[in-house]
Coordinates of C-alpha atoms and ligand atoms in Angstrom, one line a residue:
X1 CA 0.0 -0.3 0.6
X2 CA 1.4 3.5 -1.6
X3 CA 2.0 5.8 1.5
X4 CA 1.3 9.4 -0.3
X5 CA 4.6 11.6 1.4
X6 CA 4.3 15.8 1.4
X7 CA 6.2 18.0 -0.9
X8 CA 8.8 20.4 0.5
X9 CA 10.7 22.8 -1.0
X10 CA 10.9 20.7 -3.9
X11 CA 11.2 17.2 -2.0
X12 CA 8.5 14.8 -1.5
X13 CA 9.6 13.6 2.9
X14 CA 7.2 11.6 4.5
X15 CA 5.5 13.0 7.4
X16 CA 6.6 14.2 10.4
X17 CA 3.4 13.4 12.3
X18 CA 2.7 9.6 13.4
X19 CA -1.4 9.7 12.4
X20 CA -2.1 8.3 9.0
X21 CA -5.9 7.0 7.4
X22 CA -6.9 5.1 4.6
X23 CA -7.9 6.5 1.4
X24 CA -11.2 4.6 0.7
X25 CA -12.7 4.0 -3.3
X26 CA -16.0 4.5 -2.6
X27 CA -17.3 2.3 -5.8
X28 CA -15.5 -0.3 -4.8
X29 CA -14.3 0.6 -0.1
X30 CA -10.5 -0.7 -1.5
X31 CA -8.3 1.1 0.8
X32 CA -6.5 2.7 -2.4
X33 CA -3.0 4.3 0.0
X34 CA -2.9 5.6 2.7
X35 CA -1.7 9.3 3.7
X36 CA -0.7 11.2 6.5
X37 CA -2.8 13.0 8.4
X38 CA -1.6 15.9 9.1
X39 CA 0.9 17.5 12.1
X40 CA 2.0 21.2 13.0
X41 CA 5.6 20.5 12.0
X42 CA 4.5 19.5 8.5
X43 CA 2.8 22.1 7.7
X44 CA 5.8 24.9 9.8
X45 CA 8.0 23.1 7.0
X46 CA 5.7 23.7 4.4
X47 CA 6.0 27.2 5.5
X48 CA 9.3 27.6 6.3
X49 CA 9.9 26.5 2.0
X50 CA 7.2 28.6 1.5
X51 CA 8.5 31.5 2.6
X52 CA 12.2 31.3 1.8
X53 CA 11.1 29.8 -2.3
X54 CA 8.1 33.5 -2.5
X55 CA 11.2 36.4 -2.9
X56 CA 13.4 34.6 -6.3
X57 CA 9.4 33.6 -7.8
X58 CA 8.4 37.2 -7.6
X59 CA 11.9 38.4 -9.0
X60 CA 11.2 36.9 -12.4
X61 CA 9.3 38.9 -14.9
X62 CA 6.1 38.3 -14.9
X63 CA 6.2 36.7 -18.3
X64 CA 9.0 34.3 -17.2
X65 CA 6.2 33.6 -15.3
X66 CA 3.5 34.0 -17.0
X67 CA 5.3 31.0 -19.0
X68 CA 6.0 28.4 -16.3
X69 CA 2.5 28.2 -15.1
X70 CA 1.5 27.8 -19.2
X71 CA 3.9 25.0 -19.7
X72 CA 2.5 23.7 -16.3
X73 CA -1.1 23.1 -17.6
X74 CA -0.8 22.0 -20.9
X75 CA 1.1 19.4 -18.5
X76 CA -1.8 18.8 -16.9
X77 CA -4.1 18.5 -20.1
X78 CA -1.5 15.8 -21.6
X79 CA -1.6 14.4 -18.9
X80 CA -5.2 14.7 -18.0
X81 CA -6.6 11.1 -18.7
X82 CA -4.1 10.0 -15.7
X83 CA -5.6 12.7 -13.5
X84 CA -8.5 11.5 -14.4
X85 CA -8.4 7.9 -13.1
X86 CA -7.0 8.8 -9.8
X87 CA -9.4 11.2 -8.9
X88 CA -12.4 8.2 -9.8
X89 CA -9.9 5.9 -7.1
X90 CA -10.1 8.5 -4.5
X91 CA -13.1 10.3 -4.7
X92 CA -15.8 8.2 -7.7
X93 CA -16.8 10.6 -9.9
X94 CA -16.6 8.8 -14.1
X95 CA -13.4 9.3 -15.5
X96 CA -14.7 10.5 -19.2
X97 CA -15.9 13.7 -16.7
X98 CA -13.6 14.0 -14.7
X99 CA -11.3 14.7 -17.5
X100 CA -13.2 16.8 -19.4
X101 CA -12.8 19.2 -15.9
X102 CA -9.5 18.7 -16.0
X103 CA -9.1 19.5 -19.5
X104 CA -11.1 22.8 -19.0
X105 CA -9.7 23.3 -15.4
X106 CA -5.5 23.1 -17.1
X107 CA -7.4 26.1 -20.6
X108 CA -9.1 27.8 -17.4
X109 CA -5.6 28.0 -15.7
X110 CA -3.5 29.4 -19.0
X111 CA -6.4 31.8 -19.8
X112 CA -6.0 32.9 -16.3
X113 CA -3.0 33.1 -15.0
X114 CA -2.3 34.8 -19.1
X115 CA -4.4 37.7 -17.2
X116 CA -0.7 39.0 -14.7
X117 CA 0.6 39.9 -18.0
X118 CA -3.0 43.0 -18.8
X119 CA -2.4 43.6 -14.9
X120 CA -1.6 46.9 -13.7
X121 CA 1.2 45.4 -11.0
X122 CA 2.3 49.5 -11.2
X123 CA 1.0 51.5 -12.4
X124 CA 1.5 55.6 -13.0
X125 CA -1.2 58.5 -12.6
X126 CA 0.2 61.7 -12.1
X127 CA -1.1 64.1 -9.0
X128 CA -3.3 67.6 -9.0
X129 CA -0.7 69.0 -7.5
X130 CA 2.3 67.9 -10.2
X131 CA 3.5 65.1 -8.7
X132 CA 2.6 61.7 -9.1
X133 CA 0.9 58.5 -7.0
X134 CA 2.6 55.0 -8.5
X135 CA 0.0 52.2 -6.8
X136 CA 2.6 49.3 -6.8
X137 CA 0.6 45.9 -6.0
X138 CA 3.1 43.3 -4.5
X139 CA 2.5 39.8 -3.6
X140 CA 1.3 39.3 -0.4
X141 CA 4.3 36.2 -0.6
X142 CA 3.1 33.0 1.6
X143 CA -0.4 32.0 0.6
X144 CA -2.1 29.0 1.9
X145 CA -5.0 27.3 -0.4
X146 CA -7.0 24.3 1.0
X147 CA -9.8 22.4 -0.8
X148 CA -12.3 20.2 -0.3
X149 CA -12.9 16.5 -3.2
X150 CA -15.6 16.8 -5.0
X151 CA -13.1 18.6 -8.0
X152 CA -9.3 18.2 -7.0
X153 CA -7.8 19.5 -9.6
X154 CA -10.0 21.6 -11.0
X155 CA -10.8 23.4 -7.3
X156 CA -7.3 23.2 -7.1
X157 CA -6.1 24.4 -10.3
X158 CA -8.5 27.6 -9.7
X159 CA -7.6 28.9 -6.6
X160 CA -3.6 28.2 -7.7
X161 CA -3.5 30.5 -10.8
X162 CA -3.4 34.4 -10.5
X163 CA -1.4 33.7 -7.1
X164 CA 1.5 32.2 -8.9
X165 CA 1.3 34.1 -11.5
X166 CA 1.3 37.8 -9.0
X167 CA 4.2 36.2 -7.5
X168 CA 3.4 34.5 -4.1
X169 CA 4.4 31.4 -3.1
X170 CA 1.2 29.2 -2.3
X171 CA 1.2 25.9 0.2
X172 CA -1.2 23.8 -0.8
X173 CA -3.9 21.7 1.7
X174 CA -5.7 19.3 -0.5
X175 CA -8.7 17.5 0.6
X176 CA -7.4 13.8 3.2
X177 CA -10.7 12.1 0.5
X178 CA -8.9 13.6 -2.4
X179 CA -5.3 13.1 -1.5
X180 CA -3.6 11.0 -5.0
X181 CA -4.2 13.8 -7.6
X182 CA -3.1 16.4 -5.8
X183 CA 0.5 14.6 -5.9
X184 CA 0.5 13.6 -8.9
X185 CA -0.7 17.3 -9.9
X186 CA 2.7 18.4 -8.1
X187 CA 4.8 15.7 -9.4
X188 CA 3.4 17.3 -12.9
X189 CA 5.1 20.2 -12.0
X190 CA 7.9 22.0 -13.2
X191 CA 8.3 24.9 -11.0
X192 CA 11.1 26.2 -8.9
X193 CA 11.4 24.6 -5.1
X194 CA 9.4 25.8 -2.9
X195 CA 7.1 27.4 -4.7
X196 CA 4.3 25.5 -3.9
X197 CA 4.8 22.9 -1.2
X198 CA 1.7 19.7 -0.8
X199 CA 0.4 19.3 3.3
X200 CA -1.5 16.6 3.3
X201 CA -3.9 15.6 5.9
X202 CA -7.3 16.9 7.0
X203 CA -8.1 19.9 9.9
X204 CA -5.4 18.3 11.7
X205 CA -2.9 20.0 8.7
X206 CA -5.2 22.8 7.8
X207 CA -5.9 25.1 11.4
X208 CA -2.2 24.9 11.5
X209 CA -1.9 26.1 7.6
X210 CA -4.9 29.3 8.6
X211 CA -3.0 30.0 12.0
X212 CA 0.4 30.8 10.5
X213 CA 1.3 34.5 11.0
X214 CA 3.1 33.7 8.2
X215 CA 0.0 32.7 6.0
X216 CA -0.5 36.4 4.2
X217 CA -3.6 35.3 2.4
X218 CA -6.2 31.6 2.8
X219 CA -7.6 30.8 0.2
X220 CA -10.5 28.3 1.6
X221 CA -12.8 26.3 -0.4
X222 CA -15.1 23.7 2.0
X223 CA -17.6 23.6 3.9
X224 CA -19.6 26.6 5.6
X225 CA -19.0 24.9 9.4
X226 CA -14.6 24.5 8.2
X227 CA -14.8 27.9 6.8
X228 CA -16.4 30.2 9.6
X229 CA -13.2 28.9 11.7
X230 CA -10.9 29.9 8.9
X231 CA -12.8 32.6 8.5
X232 CA -12.3 33.6 12.4
X233 CA -9.5 32.8 12.3
X234 CA -7.5 34.7 9.7
X235 CA -10.1 38.0 11.2
X236 CA -7.9 37.2 14.8
X237 CA -4.4 36.7 12.6
X238 CA -5.6 40.0 10.3
X239 CA -5.0 38.1 7.9
X240 CA -6.6 38.1 4.7
X241 CA -8.9 35.3 3.5
X242 CA -10.7 33.7 0.8
X243 CA -14.0 31.6 1.4
X244 CA -16.1 30.2 -1.1
X245 CA -18.4 27.9 0.6
X246 CA -21.4 25.6 0.5
X247 CA -25.1 26.0 -1.1
X248 CA -28.2 25.4 -1.3
X249 CA -28.6 26.1 -4.9
X250 CA -32.2 27.1 -6.8
X251 CA -33.5 26.7 -9.7
X252 CA -37.0 28.2 -11.1
X253 CA -39.4 27.6 -14.4
X254 CA -41.0 29.7 -15.9
X255 CA -44.4 29.4 -17.0
X256 CA -43.9 29.5 -21.6
X257 CA -40.1 27.0 -21.3
X258 CA -39.7 23.5 -23.2
X259 CA -40.5 21.9 -19.9
X260 CA -39.0 18.3 -21.4
X261 CA -35.4 19.9 -23.1
X262 CA -35.2 21.8 -18.8
X263 CA -35.7 18.7 -17.4
X264 CA -33.0 17.9 -19.2
X265 CA -30.7 21.1 -18.9
X266 CA -32.7 20.6 -14.2
X267 CA -31.7 16.9 -14.6
X268 CA -27.9 17.7 -15.3
X269 CA -28.2 20.3 -13.0
X270 CA -29.4 17.6 -9.6
X271 CA -27.3 15.0 -10.6
X272 CA -23.8 15.9 -12.2
X273 CA -21.4 15.0 -10.4
X274 CA -24.3 12.6 -8.0
X275 CA -25.1 16.3 -7.3
X276 CA -21.4 17.4 -5.3
X277 CA -21.3 20.6 -6.7
X278 CA -20.7 23.1 -4.8
X279 CA -23.8 24.7 -7.5
X280 CA -25.5 22.4 -7.8
X281 CA -29.2 23.1 -8.5
X282 CA -30.7 21.7 -5.1
X283 CA -34.3 23.9 -4.8
X284 CA -36.2 23.4 -7.5
X285 CA -39.3 25.8 -7.8
X286 CA -41.8 24.7 -11.2
X287 CA -44.7 27.2 -12.5
X288 CA -47.4 25.0 -12.3
X289 CA -49.0 25.6 -15.9
X290 CA -46.2 23.5 -17.0
X291 CA -45.6 21.6 -13.6
X292 CA -46.2 18.1 -14.5
X293 CA -44.7 17.2 -18.0
X294 CA -41.9 19.4 -16.9
X295 CA -41.7 16.6 -13.4
X296 CA -42.8 13.3 -16.2
X297 CA -39.6 14.2 -17.8
X298 CA -38.0 15.1 -14.6
X299 CA -38.1 12.1 -13.6
X300 CA -37.7 10.6 -16.7
X301 CA -34.3 11.7 -17.0
X302 CA -33.4 10.6 -13.5
X303 CA -34.0 6.7 -14.6
X304 CA -31.2 7.2 -17.8
X305 CA -28.6 8.1 -15.5
X306 CA -27.0 4.8 -14.9
X307 CA -25.0 4.4 -12.3
X308 CA -22.4 2.5 -11.0
X309 CA -18.4 2.2 -11.4
X310 CA -17.1 5.0 -12.6
X311 CA -14.2 2.9 -15.3
X312 CA -17.0 1.7 -16.7
X313 CA -18.1 3.9 -20.1
X314 CA -21.9 3.0 -18.8
X315 CA -21.3 4.8 -15.9
X316 CA -23.2 8.0 -15.2
X317 CA -23.2 8.5 -12.2
X318 CA -20.2 7.1 -9.7
X319 CA -21.1 7.1 -6.2
X320 CA -20.9 9.9 -3.3
X321 CA -17.3 10.1 -2.2
X322 CA -18.4 8.3 1.2
X323 CA -20.2 6.7 3.6
X324 CA -20.8 10.0 5.9
X325 CA -22.1 11.7 2.8
X326 CA -24.0 9.4 1.7
X327 CA -25.9 9.0 5.2
X328 CA -26.3 12.6 4.9
X329 CA -28.3 12.8 1.5
X330 CA -30.7 9.4 2.2
X331 CA -31.4 11.6 5.8
X332 CA -32.5 14.4 3.5
X333 CA -34.4 12.2 2.0
X334 CA -36.2 10.6 4.7
X335 CA -37.4 13.8 7.0
X336 CA -38.7 15.2 3.3
X337 CA -40.9 11.9 2.9
X338 CA -41.6 11.5 7.0
X339 CA -43.1 15.4 6.3
X340 CA -45.0 14.5 3.2
X341 CA -43.2 14.5 0.9
X342 CA -43.2 12.0 -2.5
X343 CA -40.4 10.3 -3.7
X344 CA -41.3 9.8 -8.2
X345 CA -37.7 8.4 -8.7
X346 CA -34.9 6.4 -6.7
X347 CA -35.0 7.7 -3.5
X348 CA -33.5 4.0 -1.9
X349 CA -30.2 2.7 -0.5
X350 CA -29.1 -0.1 -3.9
X351 CA -28.0 -3.3 -1.6
X352 CA -24.1 -4.4 -2.3
X353 CA -20.9 -2.5 -1.6
X354 CA -20.2 1.4 -3.0
X355 CA -21.5 4.5 -1.5
X356 CA -23.9 4.8 -4.1
X357 CA -26.5 6.5 -4.3
X358 CA -29.4 6.6 -7.8
X359 CA -30.7 9.5 -9.0
X360 CA -34.2 11.2 -6.9
X361 CA -36.8 13.4 -7.6
X362 CA -39.7 14.7 -4.9
X363 CA -42.1 16.1 -5.3
X364 CA -44.6 17.6 -2.6
X365 CA -41.6 19.3 -0.7
X366 CA -41.3 23.3 1.0
X367 CA -38.8 24.8 3.6
X368 CA -40.0 22.5 6.3
X369 CA -38.3 19.9 5.2
X370 CA -34.1 19.7 5.1
X371 CA -34.3 18.8 1.8
X372 CA -34.7 22.4 0.7
X373 CA -32.8 24.5 3.7
X374 CA -30.0 22.2 4.5
X375 CA -27.4 21.5 1.6
X376 CA -27.5 17.7 0.5
X377 CA -24.7 17.6 -1.4
X378 CA -26.4 14.4 -4.0
X379 CA -28.0 13.0 -7.0
X380 CA -32.0 15.1 -5.2
X381 CA -33.8 17.1 -7.9
X382 CA -36.2 18.4 -4.8
X383 CA -39.3 20.4 -6.9
X384 CA -41.9 22.5 -5.0
X385 CA -44.9 23.9 -7.5
X386 CA -45.4 27.9 -7.6
X387 CA -49.0 29.5 -8.9
X388 CA -45.6 32.8 -10.5
X389 CA -43.2 33.3 -11.0
X390 CA -42.7 36.0 -9.0
X391 CA -43.4 33.1 -6.1
X392 CA -40.7 30.7 -7.6
X393 CA -38.6 33.9 -7.6
X394 CA -39.1 34.6 -4.0
X395 CA -38.2 31.8 -2.4
X396 CA -36.1 30.9 -4.6
X397 CA -34.2 34.1 -2.7
X398 CA -35.5 33.4 0.7
X399 CA -31.9 31.4 1.9
X400 CA -29.2 31.4 4.2
X401 CA -27.2 30.7 1.3
X402 CA -26.4 31.9 -1.7
X403 CA -23.2 30.8 -3.9
X404 CA -25.1 31.0 -7.6
X405 CA -28.9 30.6 -8.9
X406 CA -31.1 29.6 -11.6
X407 CA -33.2 30.9 -14.1
X408 CA -35.9 28.9 -16.9
X409 CA -38.2 31.9 -18.4
X410 CA -38.9 33.2 -21.8
X411 CA -40.4 36.1 -20.0
X412 CA -37.7 39.1 -21.1
X413 CA -39.3 40.9 -18.1
X414 CA -38.4 37.7 -16.1
X415 CA -35.0 37.7 -17.2
X416 CA -34.3 40.8 -15.9
X417 CA -35.4 40.0 -13.2
X418 CA -33.6 36.9 -12.4
X419 CA -30.7 39.4 -10.6
X420 CA -32.5 40.1 -8.2
X421 CA -32.1 37.1 -6.6
X422 CA -28.6 37.2 -3.7
X423 CA -26.2 35.1 -5.3
X424 CA -22.8 34.7 -6.3
X425 CA -23.5 34.0 -9.5
X426 CA -27.4 33.7 -11.5
X427 CA -27.5 32.0 -15.1
X428 CA -30.1 32.7 -17.3
X429 CA -31.2 29.8 -19.1
X430 CA -27.8 28.1 -18.9
X431 CA -26.4 27.0 -16.1
X432 CA -22.6 26.8 -15.4
X433 CA -21.9 29.0 -18.7
X434 CA -19.8 32.0 -18.2
X435 CA -16.1 32.4 -19.7
X436 CA -12.9 33.7 -18.1
X437 CA -14.4 36.8 -17.5
X438 CA -17.1 36.6 -14.2
X439 CA -16.7 38.1 -11.6
X440 CA -18.1 37.1 -8.7
X441 CA -18.9 37.2 -4.5
X442 CA -21.1 34.3 -3.4
X443 CA -23.7 36.1 -0.9
X444 CA -25.2 35.5 2.6
X445 CA -23.5 31.7 4.2
X446 CA -22.5 30.9 0.5
X447 CA -18.8 33.2 1.6
X448 CA -17.2 36.1 1.2
X449 CA -14.3 37.4 -0.7
X450 CA -14.6 38.6 -4.8
X451 CA -13.1 36.7 -7.0
X452 CA -12.1 35.6 -10.8
X453 CA -10.9 37.5 -13.8
X454 CA -9.4 41.2 -12.3
X455 CA -10.7 40.4 -8.3
X456 CA -8.1 37.6 -7.9
X457 CA -5.1 39.6 -8.7
X458 CA -6.4 42.4 -6.7
X459 CA -6.7 39.6 -4.1
X460 CA -3.6 38.3 -5.0
X461 CA -1.6 41.8 -4.2
X462 CA -1.3 44.4 -2.1
X463 CA -1.4 47.9 -3.4
X464 CA 1.3 50.5 -1.8
X465 CA 0.7 54.1 -3.4
X466 CA 3.4 55.8 -3.1
X467 CA 3.4 59.7 -3.4
X468 CA 5.8 62.5 -5.4
X469 CA 6.2 65.4 -4.6
X470 CA 6.8 67.8 -8.1
X471 CA 9.8 68.2 -8.8
X472 CA 11.3 71.5 -7.1
Ligands
NAD501 P1 -15.0 21.3 4.4 O1 -14.8 21.8 5.0 O2 -15.3 20.0 5.4 O3 -12.9 20.1 4.1 C1 -12.8 21.5 3.1 C2 -11.6 21.5 2.9 O4 -10.9 21.8 4.2 C3 -10.4 20.2 3.2 O5 -9.5 20.0 2.7 C4 -10.7 19.9 5.1 O6 -9.5 19.2 5.4 C5 -10.3 21.1 5.1 N1 -10.2 21.6 6.6 C6 -11.7 20.6 7.4 N2 -11.4 21.8 8.8 C7 -10.4 22.7 9.1 C8 -10.0 23.6 10.1 N3 -10.9 24.3 11.0 N4 -9.0 24.3 9.4 C9 -8.9 24.6 7.7 N5 -7.9 23.4 7.3 C10 -10.0 22.7 7.1 O7 -15.4 20.1 3.3 P2 -15.8 19.4 2.4 O8 -16.6 18.2 2.9 O9 -14.2 18.5 1.4 O10 -15.8 19.9 -0.2 C11 -18.0 20.4 0.2 C12 -17.7 21.4 0.3 O11 -17.0 21.7 0.3 C13 -19.7 22.0 0.3 O12 -20.2 22.2 1.6 C14 -19.2 22.5 -0.7 O13 -20.1 23.0 -1.4 C15 -17.8 23.3 -0.5 N6 -17.7 23.6 -1.9 C16 -17.2 24.8 -2.3 C17 -16.9 25.2 -3.5 C18 -17.4 26.3 -3.7 O14 -16.5 27.4 -4.5 N7 -18.4 27.6 -3.5 C19 -16.3 24.9 -4.5 C20 -16.8 22.5 -4.0 C21 -17.3 23.0 -2.9

């Protein structure tokens, strides 16, 4: 059994801690690796290495950093199959889906680092007194990237690009549940030693990393519960954090749209990656005028999401990441049923090995149920019928979360009204669209810190203004 190691200053090293855990393939329940659970000493060494490497990395020209990072992206794209296979083994994602997302993430990483070439790291502005103001945006120094398991490679690349291109070094802590793809990702990297360091483990590595005063920014992606702890710690230290947390994303389906095509789109939004996407559609509000054909088509679509091992070509829906996650999903469905919901598809834990759960459609749901208020993170589409678009919009907006939202409508006035939903991203007549120019900040408990595009570089740097008096 392979025991995974940390990458510290360019050298693969055994963890200094004495706690380890098994990484389990959720489709077979087989142990596939042994992973260190993290120790403060590992974190200290990784931050030391990142501190040492940072000045030389920042001293390279922006173009040189962009060039080196782009080459890494090309290598990642060339190894997308292998990385997707590792993601499948560690967290169950179907290989084809993983490959597509990793390819997209490598392209996105290249585009994001290329933005450094346009970013104003230094700008000179004439001052009213005839002098000048020079604004210098310098890297923060050492940064921490902490990611979850649901898109191990894409989440990591999404956070790393602007931080590195801006001249920061990084200590990366992947999820304890999906460390294998992270190890391979860094094996494929050809950057100076210490520019990216890897510390494996759970909160035993994450908490000391967040608490290290030498870390200038923590880019955290994960649950609201852990994000709150990270925010408390970085707040006490007066350090920056970007917190990209959980959601309970609504989708409003208006009268006047094609019920069958929209049901297919909603099925994908609710079931893709077994519902384990932070922006999965987790609440469906459908207009009563089209409710019947829409629900019928959604139930039919659910039946096409074939459950299985993500290595099999016929599999559309892989297992959930682990037993704990499946228990949450089963609990939400049971709670809904006990309060009067009807299971129209799925809803039963399959017999046998693996942490599988089928694509499930619930009707007769309301906001007294966990499945409509708490993040489920499973392949569940709970459908509430509303009597007007306005009611759908209101109920979509009434949530403590505010990550993303989707509206399907043919009415231009309703398209315009979609922006009233408080969320970082609102999609109209599509889901997951938008290019690299996307700029957003989650609302409510879904996190804080604007990111995407230029905002990612603003977050990765600290501006200093140098005012120079006019020449005498
Ligand atoms: P999690 O909060 O349990 O863990 C996320 C990461 O944080 C892991 O690496 C974990 O080891 C680490 N961690 C846990 N406690 C910590 C602490 N006290 N200090 C520092 N690090 C700590 O979340 P998860 O179960 O791995 O991921 C699923 C969650 O992530 C869902 O809520 C999902 O919505 C969210 N998510 C959000 C986004 C987004 O962009 N907003 C994207 C993907 C996933």
